[in-house]
Short mmCIF file of C-alpha atoms in Angstrom, two decimals:
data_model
loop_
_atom_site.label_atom_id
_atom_site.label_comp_id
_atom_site.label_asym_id
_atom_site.label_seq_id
_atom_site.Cartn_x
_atom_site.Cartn_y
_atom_site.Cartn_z
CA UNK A 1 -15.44 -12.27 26.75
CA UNK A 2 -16.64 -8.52 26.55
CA UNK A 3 -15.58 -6.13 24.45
CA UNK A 4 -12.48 -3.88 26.02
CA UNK A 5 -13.70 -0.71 27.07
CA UNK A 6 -12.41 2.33 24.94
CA UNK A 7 -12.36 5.93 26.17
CA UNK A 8 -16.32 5.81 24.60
CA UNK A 9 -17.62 4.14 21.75
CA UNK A 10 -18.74 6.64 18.94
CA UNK A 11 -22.92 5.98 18.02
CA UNK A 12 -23.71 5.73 14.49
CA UNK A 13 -23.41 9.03 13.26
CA UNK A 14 -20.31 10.14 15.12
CA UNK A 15 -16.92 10.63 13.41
CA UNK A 16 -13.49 10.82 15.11
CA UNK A 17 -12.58 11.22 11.09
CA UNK A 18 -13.75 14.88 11.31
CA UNK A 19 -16.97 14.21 9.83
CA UNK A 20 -15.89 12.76 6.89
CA UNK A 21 -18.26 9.74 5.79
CA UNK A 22 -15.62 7.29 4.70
CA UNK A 23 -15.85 3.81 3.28
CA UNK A 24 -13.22 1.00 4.62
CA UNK A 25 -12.65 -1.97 2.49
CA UNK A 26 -12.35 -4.80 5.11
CA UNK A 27 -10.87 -8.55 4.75
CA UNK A 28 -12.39 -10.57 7.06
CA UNK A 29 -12.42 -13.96 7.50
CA UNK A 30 -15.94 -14.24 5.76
CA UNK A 31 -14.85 -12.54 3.02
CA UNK A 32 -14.90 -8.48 1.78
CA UNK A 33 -17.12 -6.11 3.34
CA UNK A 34 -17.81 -2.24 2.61
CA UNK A 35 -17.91 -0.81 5.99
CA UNK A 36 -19.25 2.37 6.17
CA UNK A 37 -17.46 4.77 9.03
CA UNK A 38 -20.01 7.17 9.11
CA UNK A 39 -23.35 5.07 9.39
CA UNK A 40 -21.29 1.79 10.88
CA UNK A 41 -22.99 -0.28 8.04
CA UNK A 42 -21.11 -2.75 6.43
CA UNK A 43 -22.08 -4.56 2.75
CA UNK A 44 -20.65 -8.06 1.70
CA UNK A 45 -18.58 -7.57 -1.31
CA UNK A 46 -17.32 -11.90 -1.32
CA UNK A 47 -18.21 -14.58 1.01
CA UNK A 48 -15.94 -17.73 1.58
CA UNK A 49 -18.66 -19.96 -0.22
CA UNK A 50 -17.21 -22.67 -2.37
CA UNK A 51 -13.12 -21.50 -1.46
CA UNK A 52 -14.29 -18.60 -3.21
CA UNK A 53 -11.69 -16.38 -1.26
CA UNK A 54 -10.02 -13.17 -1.90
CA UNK A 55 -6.56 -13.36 -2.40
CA UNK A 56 -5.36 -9.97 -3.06
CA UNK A 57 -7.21 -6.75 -3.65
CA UNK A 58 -6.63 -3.12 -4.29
CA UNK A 59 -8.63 0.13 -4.94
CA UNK A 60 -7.87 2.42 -7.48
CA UNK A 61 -6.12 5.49 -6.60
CA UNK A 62 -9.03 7.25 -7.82
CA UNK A 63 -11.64 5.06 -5.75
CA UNK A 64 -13.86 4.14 -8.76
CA UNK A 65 -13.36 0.41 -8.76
CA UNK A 66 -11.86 -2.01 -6.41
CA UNK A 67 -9.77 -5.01 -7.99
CA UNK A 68 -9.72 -7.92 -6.31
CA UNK A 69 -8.88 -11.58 -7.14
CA UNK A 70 -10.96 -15.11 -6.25
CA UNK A 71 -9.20 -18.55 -5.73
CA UNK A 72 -9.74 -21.68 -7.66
CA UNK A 73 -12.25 -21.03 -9.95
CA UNK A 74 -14.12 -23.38 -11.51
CA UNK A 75 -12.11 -25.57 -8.94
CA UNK A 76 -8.77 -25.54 -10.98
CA UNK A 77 -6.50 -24.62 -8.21
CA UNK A 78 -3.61 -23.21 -10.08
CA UNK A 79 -5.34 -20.15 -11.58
CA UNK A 80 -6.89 -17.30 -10.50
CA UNK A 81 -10.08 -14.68 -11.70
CA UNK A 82 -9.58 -11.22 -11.47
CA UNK A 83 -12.75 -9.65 -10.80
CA UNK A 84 -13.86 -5.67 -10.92
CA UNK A 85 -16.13 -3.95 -8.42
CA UNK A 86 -18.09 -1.02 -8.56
CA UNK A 87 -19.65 0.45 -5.28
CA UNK A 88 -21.99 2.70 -7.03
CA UNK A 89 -23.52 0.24 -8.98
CA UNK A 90 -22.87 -3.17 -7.38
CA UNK A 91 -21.57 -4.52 -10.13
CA UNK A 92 -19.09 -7.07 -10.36
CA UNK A 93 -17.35 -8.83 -13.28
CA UNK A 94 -14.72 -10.82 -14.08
CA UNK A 95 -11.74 -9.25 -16.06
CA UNK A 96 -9.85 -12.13 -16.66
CA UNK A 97 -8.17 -15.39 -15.11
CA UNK A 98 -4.34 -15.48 -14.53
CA UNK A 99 -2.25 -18.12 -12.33
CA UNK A 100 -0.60 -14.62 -10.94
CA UNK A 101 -0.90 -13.72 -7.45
CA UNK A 102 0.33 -10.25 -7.55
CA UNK A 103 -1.21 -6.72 -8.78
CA UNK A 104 -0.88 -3.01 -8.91
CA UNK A 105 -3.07 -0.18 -10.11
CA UNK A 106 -0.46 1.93 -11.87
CA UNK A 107 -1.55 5.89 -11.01
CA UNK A 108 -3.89 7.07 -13.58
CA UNK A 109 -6.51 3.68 -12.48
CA UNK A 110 -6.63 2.79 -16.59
CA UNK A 111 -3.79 0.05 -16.18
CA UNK A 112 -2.93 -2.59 -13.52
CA UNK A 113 0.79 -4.22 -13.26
CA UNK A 114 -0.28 -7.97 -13.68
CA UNK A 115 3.20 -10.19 -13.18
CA UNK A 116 5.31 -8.64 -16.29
CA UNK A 117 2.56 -6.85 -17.95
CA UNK A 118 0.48 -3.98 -17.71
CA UNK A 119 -2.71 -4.50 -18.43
CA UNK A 120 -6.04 -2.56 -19.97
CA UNK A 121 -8.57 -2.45 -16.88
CA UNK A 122 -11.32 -2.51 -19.22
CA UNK A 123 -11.13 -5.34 -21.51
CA UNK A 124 -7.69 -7.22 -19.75
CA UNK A 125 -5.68 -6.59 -22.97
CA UNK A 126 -1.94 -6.33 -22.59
CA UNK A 127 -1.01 -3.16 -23.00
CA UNK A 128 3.33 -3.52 -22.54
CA UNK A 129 5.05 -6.74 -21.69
CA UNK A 130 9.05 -6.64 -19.82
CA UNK A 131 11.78 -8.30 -18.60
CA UNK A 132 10.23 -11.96 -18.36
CA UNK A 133 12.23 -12.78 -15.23
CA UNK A 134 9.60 -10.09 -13.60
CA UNK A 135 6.85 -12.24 -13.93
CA UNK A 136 7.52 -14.12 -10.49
CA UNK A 137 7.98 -10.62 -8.57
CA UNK A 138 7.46 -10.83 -5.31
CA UNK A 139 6.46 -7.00 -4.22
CA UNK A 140 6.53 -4.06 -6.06
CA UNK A 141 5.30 -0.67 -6.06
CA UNK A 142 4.46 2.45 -8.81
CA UNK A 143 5.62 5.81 -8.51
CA UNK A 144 2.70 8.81 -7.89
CA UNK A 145 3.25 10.17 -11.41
CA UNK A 146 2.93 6.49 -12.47
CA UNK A 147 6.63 6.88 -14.23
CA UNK A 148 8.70 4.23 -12.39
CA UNK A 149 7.77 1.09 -10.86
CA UNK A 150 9.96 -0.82 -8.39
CA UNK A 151 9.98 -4.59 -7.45
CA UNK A 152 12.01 -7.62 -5.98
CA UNK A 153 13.03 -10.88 -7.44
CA UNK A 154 10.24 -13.77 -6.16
CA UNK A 155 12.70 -14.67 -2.85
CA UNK A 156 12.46 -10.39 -1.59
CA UNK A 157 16.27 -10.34 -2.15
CA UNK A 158 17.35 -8.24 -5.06
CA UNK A 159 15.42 -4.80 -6.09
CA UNK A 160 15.33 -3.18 -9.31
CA UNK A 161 13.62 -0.51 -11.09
CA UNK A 162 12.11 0.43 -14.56
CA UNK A 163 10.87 3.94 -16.41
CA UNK A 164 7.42 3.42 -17.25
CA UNK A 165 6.48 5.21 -20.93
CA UNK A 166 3.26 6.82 -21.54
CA UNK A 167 1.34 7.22 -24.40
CA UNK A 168 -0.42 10.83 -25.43
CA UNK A 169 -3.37 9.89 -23.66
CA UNK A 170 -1.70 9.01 -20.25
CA UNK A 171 -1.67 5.11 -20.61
CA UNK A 172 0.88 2.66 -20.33
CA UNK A 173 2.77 2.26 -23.92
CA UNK A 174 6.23 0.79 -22.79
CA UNK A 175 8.37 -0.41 -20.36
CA UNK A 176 12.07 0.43 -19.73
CA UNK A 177 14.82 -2.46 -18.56
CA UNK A 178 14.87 -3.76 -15.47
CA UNK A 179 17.87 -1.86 -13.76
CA UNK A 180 18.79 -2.86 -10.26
CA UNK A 181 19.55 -0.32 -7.57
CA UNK A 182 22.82 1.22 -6.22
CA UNK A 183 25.20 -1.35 -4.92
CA UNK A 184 25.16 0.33 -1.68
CA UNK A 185 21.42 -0.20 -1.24
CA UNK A 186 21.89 -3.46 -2.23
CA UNK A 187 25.28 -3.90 0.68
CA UNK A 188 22.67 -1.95 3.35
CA UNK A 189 19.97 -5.02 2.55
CA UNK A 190 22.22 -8.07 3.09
CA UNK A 191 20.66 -10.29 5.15
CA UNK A 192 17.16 -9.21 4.32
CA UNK A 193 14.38 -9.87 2.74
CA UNK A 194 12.01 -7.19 1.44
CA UNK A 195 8.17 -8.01 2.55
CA UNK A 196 6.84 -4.71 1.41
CA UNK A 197 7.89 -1.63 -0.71
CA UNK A 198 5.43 1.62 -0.22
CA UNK A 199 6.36 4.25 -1.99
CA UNK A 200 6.40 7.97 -0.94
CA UNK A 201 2.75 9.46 -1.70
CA UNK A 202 4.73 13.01 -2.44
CA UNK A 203 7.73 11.09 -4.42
CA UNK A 204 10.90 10.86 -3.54
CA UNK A 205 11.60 7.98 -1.26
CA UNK A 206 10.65 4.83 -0.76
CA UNK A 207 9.82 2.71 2.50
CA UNK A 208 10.91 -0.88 2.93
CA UNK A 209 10.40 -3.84 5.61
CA UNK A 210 12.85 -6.05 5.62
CA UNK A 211 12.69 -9.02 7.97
CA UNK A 212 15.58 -11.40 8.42
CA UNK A 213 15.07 -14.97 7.28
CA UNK A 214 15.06 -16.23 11.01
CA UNK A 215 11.92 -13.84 11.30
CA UNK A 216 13.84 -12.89 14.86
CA UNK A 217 14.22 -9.08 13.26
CA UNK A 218 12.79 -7.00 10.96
CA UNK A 219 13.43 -2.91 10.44
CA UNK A 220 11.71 -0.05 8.30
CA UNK A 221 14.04 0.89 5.86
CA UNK A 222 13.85 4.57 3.64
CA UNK A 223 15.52 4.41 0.27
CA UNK A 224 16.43 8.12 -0.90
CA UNK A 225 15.89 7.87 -4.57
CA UNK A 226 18.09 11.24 -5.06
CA UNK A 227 21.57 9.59 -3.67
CA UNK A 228 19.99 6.00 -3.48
CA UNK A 229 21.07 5.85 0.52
CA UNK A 230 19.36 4.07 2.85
CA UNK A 231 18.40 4.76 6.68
CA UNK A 232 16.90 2.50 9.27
CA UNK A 233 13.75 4.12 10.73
CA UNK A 234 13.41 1.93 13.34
CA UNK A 235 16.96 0.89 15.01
CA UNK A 236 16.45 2.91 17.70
CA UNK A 237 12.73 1.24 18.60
CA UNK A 238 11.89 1.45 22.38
CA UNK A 239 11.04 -2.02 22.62
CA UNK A 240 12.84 -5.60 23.14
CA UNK A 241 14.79 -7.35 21.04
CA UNK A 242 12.97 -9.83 18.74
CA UNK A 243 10.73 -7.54 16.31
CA UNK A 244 9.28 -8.39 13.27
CA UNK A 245 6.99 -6.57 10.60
CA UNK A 246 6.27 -9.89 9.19
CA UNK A 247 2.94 -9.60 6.99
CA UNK A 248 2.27 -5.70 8.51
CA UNK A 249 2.02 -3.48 5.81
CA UNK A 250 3.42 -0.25 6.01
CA UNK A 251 1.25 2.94 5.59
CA UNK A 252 2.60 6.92 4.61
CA UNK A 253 0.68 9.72 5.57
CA UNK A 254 -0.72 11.75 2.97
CA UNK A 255 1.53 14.06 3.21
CA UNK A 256 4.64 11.74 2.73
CA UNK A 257 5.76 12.38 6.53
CA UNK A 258 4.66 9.70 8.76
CA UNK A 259 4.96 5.79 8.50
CA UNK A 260 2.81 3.62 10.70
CA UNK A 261 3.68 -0.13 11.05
CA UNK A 262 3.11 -3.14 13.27
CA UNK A 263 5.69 -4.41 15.41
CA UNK A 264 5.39 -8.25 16.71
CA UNK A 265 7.66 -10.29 19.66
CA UNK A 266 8.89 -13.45 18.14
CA UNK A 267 9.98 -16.75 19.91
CA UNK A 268 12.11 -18.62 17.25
CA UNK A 269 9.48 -21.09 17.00
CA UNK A 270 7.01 -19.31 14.61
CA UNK A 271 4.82 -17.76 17.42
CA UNK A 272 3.68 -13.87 17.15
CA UNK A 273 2.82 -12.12 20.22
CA UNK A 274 2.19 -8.78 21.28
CA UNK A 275 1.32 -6.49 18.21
CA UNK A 276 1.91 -3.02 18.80
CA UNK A 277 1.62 -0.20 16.03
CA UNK A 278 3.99 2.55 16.01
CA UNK A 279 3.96 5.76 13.58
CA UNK A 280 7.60 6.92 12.78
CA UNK A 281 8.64 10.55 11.80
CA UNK A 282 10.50 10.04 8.68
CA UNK A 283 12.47 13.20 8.87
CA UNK A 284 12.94 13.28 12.63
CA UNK A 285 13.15 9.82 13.25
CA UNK A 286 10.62 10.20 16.39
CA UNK A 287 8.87 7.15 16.98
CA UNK A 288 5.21 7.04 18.68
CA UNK A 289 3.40 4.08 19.60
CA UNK A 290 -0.27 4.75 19.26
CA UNK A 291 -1.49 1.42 20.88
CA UNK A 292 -2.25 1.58 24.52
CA UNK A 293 -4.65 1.82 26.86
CA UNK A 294 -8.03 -0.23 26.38
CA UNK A 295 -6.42 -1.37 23.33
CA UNK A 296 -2.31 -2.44 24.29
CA UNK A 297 -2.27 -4.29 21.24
CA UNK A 298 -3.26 -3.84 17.87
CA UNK A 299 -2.37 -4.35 14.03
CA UNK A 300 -2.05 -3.54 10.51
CA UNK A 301 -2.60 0.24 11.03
CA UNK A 302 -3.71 2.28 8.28
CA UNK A 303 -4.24 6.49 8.00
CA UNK A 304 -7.61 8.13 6.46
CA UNK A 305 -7.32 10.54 4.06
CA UNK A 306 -7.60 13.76 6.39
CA UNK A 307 -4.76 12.62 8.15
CA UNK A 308 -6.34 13.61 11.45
CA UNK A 309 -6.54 10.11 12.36
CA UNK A 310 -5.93 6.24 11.92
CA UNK A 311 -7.83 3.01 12.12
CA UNK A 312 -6.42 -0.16 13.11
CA UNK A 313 -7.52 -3.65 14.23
CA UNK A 314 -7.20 -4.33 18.32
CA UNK A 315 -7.36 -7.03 20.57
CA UNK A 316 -7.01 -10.55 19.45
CA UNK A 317 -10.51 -10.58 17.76
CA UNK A 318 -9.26 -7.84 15.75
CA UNK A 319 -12.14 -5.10 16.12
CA UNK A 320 -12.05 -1.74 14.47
CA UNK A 321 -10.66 0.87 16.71
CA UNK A 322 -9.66 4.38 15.16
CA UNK A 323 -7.53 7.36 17.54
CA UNK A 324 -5.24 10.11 16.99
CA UNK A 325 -1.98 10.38 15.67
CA UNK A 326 -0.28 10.32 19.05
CA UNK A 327 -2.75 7.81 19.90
CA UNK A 328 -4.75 10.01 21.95
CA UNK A 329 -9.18 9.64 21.61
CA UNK A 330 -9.15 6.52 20.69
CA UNK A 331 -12.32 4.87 20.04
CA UNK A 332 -13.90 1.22 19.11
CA UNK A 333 -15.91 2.02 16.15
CA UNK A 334 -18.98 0.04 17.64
CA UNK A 335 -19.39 -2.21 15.30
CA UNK A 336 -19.41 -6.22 15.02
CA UNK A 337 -17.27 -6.21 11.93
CA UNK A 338 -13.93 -7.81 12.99
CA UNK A 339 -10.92 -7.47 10.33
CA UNK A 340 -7.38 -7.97 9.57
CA UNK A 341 -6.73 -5.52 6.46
CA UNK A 342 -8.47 -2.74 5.04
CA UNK A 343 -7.88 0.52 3.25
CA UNK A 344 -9.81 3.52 2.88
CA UNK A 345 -11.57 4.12 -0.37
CA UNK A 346 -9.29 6.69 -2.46
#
């Protein structure tokens, strides 16, 4: 089957990013790649060799080192290796093993949130230690001045937050008690499970997608950290019943104004059809879908850094296609690389 013809394709060389030479982190089925926007050349980070398969990974907000973790090695299927990349140098090493699936860089890219610890990024040392009922969290997410973290209980059910204490030299020292949110936020979420938490780049608020546990429904929720109330983004979405965010993760603009998400239509019997990505005004409550065109479906949706402009993955072979905003110039990025998640490099 051909590729779907876009408006044009953009030649090596050409940018829809505003000339920006950007480098996407890509999971693909063969592993990590580096995928260079500018030059369309893409660098294996991982292969699949030997189940040797990323589980998780995550840049640091300051783009110096990527995280990411390896299944079974040594072929001991119940723990993990957390390993440390460096694009300038190429180098990768292991940091430590852990039978944890779940990480965060906390903001200043020294420490990384490893089930209920924080821990040194350069030697794996523990650097604070919490509640132990943390340690099976299920999501989770730091504040931008790296003072509060949030997370949920392993099932996505309950959410509670902690002050995060630092040291003279900016690092991690302590962590507060787990306190769980407002009993109204916790009434608005009956029903629900939380399957991601993103919080406000600018502070302030925090996005959630909750799914019911038929998977027949799903919203994007904003918690209002000021008054703890919550709004529904998305209950007035101009498509048919039966949507579900299941496993799209949500992304904020830069500027702490615009969501974008992945909507799915669900059958009751586990099938997925029809992913669309929508952006949603947060303040307005305007909701655009930016899929369309050559491209009527897409998924997983995430914004570059300029703002000026989004990538997702389209079609059911999941190519990289970039447009506008309002989904306007949209492009396939003319490469082979096909892709399910990636994020810019900070």
């Amino acid at each position: 089957t051909p590729l779907p013809e876009p408006t044009a394709t953009l030649a090596p060389g050409q940018t829809l990013l505003d000339g920006h030479a950007y480098e996407l982190l890509l999971d693909t089925w063969q592993g990590l790649i580096l995928f260079d926007v500018d030059t369309r050349q893409s660098t294996s980070i991982t292969t699949q060799e030997n189940s040797r398969y990323p589980l998780n990974w995550e840049w640091s907000p300051d783009g110096s080192v990527l995280l990411y973790q390896l299944l079974n090695p040594d072929n001991n299927p119940t723990i993990n290796t957390l390993y440390l990349f460096n694009p300038e140098t190429g180098e990768q090493n292991p940091l430590l093993n852990t039978d944890f699936q779940y990480f965060h860089w906390h903001s200043n890219s020294r420490a990384i949130l490893l089930g209920n610890t924080f821990i040194d990024a350069s030697n794996g040392e523990i650097l604070a230690d919490f509640a132990p009922e943390a340690a099976e969290w299920m999501r989770s997410a730091i504040s931008p001045d790296g003072r509060q973290l949030i997370l949920t209980d392993m099932y996505g059910t309950q959410l509670s937050r902690a002050e995060i204490l630092l040291d003279a030299s900016g690092q991690v020292s302590e962590i507060g008690p787990l306190i769980p949110v407002d009993a109204s936020v916790i009434s608005a979420l009956d029903g629900r499970a939380v399957m991601d938490i993103q919080w406000n780049p600018l502070g302030g608020s925090i996005a959630l997608e909750m799914i019911t546990w038929d998977y027949l429904e799903g919203d994007v929720y904003l918690l209002n950290l000021e008054d703890d109330s919550v709004r529904i983004l998305t209950a007035d979405m101009p498509t048919v019943p039966g949507k579900s965010m299941l496993a799209s993760p949500l992304s904020w603009s830069a500027d702490g104004t615009r969501i974008a998400f992945t909507t799915y239509e669900v059958d009751g019997g586990g099938s997925f059809t029809n992913s669309r990505v929508f952006i949603v005004n947060v303040e307005t409550g305007t909701i655009t879908e930016i899929t369309g065109g050559p491209f009527p479906q897409g998924r997983n949706a995430f914004w570059a850094p300029d703002m000026q402009g989004l990538v997702f993955f389209g079609d059911m072979r999941n190519v990289l296609v970039t447009c506008r905003p309002d989904g306007s110039d949209m492009f396939w990025l003319g490469s082979e690389v096909q892709a399910y998640f990636g994020a810019f490099r900070p």
